[in-house]
XYZ file of C-alpha atoms in Angstrom:
62
model
C 17.825 -76.062 -42.549
C 14.897 -77.946 -41.008
C 16.972 -78.585 -37.880
C 17.663 -74.846 -37.455
C 13.974 -73.990 -37.840
C 12.895 -76.616 -35.334
C 15.518 -75.370 -32.820
C 14.266 -71.814 -33.313
C 10.648 -72.832 -32.711
C 11.567 -74.811 -29.591
C 13.704 -72.055 -28.036
C 12.089 -70.161 -25.157
C 14.767 -67.529 -24.533
C 12.546 -64.569 -25.440
C 9.511 -65.795 -23.505
C 10.726 -64.299 -20.219
C 11.258 -60.923 -21.880
C 7.736 -60.966 -23.269
C 6.376 -61.825 -19.825
C 8.222 -58.910 -18.231
C 7.056 -56.500 -20.926
C 3.433 -57.564 -20.435
C 3.678 -57.345 -16.633
C 5.335 -53.911 -16.789
C 2.685 -52.627 -19.184
C -0.047 -53.919 -16.875
C 1.502 -52.183 -13.860
C 1.887 -48.898 -15.750
C -1.705 -49.131 -16.980
C -2.989 -49.858 -13.487
C -1.027 -46.896 -12.151
C -2.562 -44.614 -14.762
C -6.060 -45.809 -13.859
C -5.427 -45.232 -10.143
C -4.024 -41.738 -10.746
C -6.945 -40.671 -12.926
C -9.411 -42.079 -10.394
C -7.847 -40.311 -7.427
C -6.938 -37.048 -9.175
C -10.451 -35.558 -9.291
C -11.165 -36.309 -5.639
C -7.855 -34.792 -4.572
C -8.564 -31.701 -6.658
C -12.002 -31.325 -5.049
C -10.543 -31.584 -1.550
C -7.747 -29.123 -2.246
C -10.214 -26.639 -3.719
C -12.405 -26.922 -0.610
C -9.401 -26.483 1.659
C -8.306 -23.392 -0.269
C -11.774 -21.869 0.032
C -11.818 -22.593 3.766
C -8.441 -20.939 4.252
C -9.508 -17.882 2.284
C -12.559 -17.459 4.539
C -10.447 -17.269 7.699
C -9.813 -13.902 9.307
C -6.299 -13.225 10.485
C -5.829 -10.627 13.183
C -2.503 -9.370 14.368
C -1.707 -7.234 17.362
C 1.399 -5.152 17.746
C-alpha cells in the first residue's frame, strides 16, 4: 500500500495537463481584457464615422 502511494505522489503525468489548462486560461483572460479595452474605442470611432456619413449631402443628376 505504501509503495502505491509513493508511486502516485512521484508520478507527474497530470502536470502537463495542469500547465496547459493554466496557460489556456491565461490566454483567454488576456483576450477578454484586450477586447474590453479596445471595444469602447472602436465604438466611439464607429459612432463618429456614422455621424460624419449622415452629415454628407448626396446629389444625383439624371
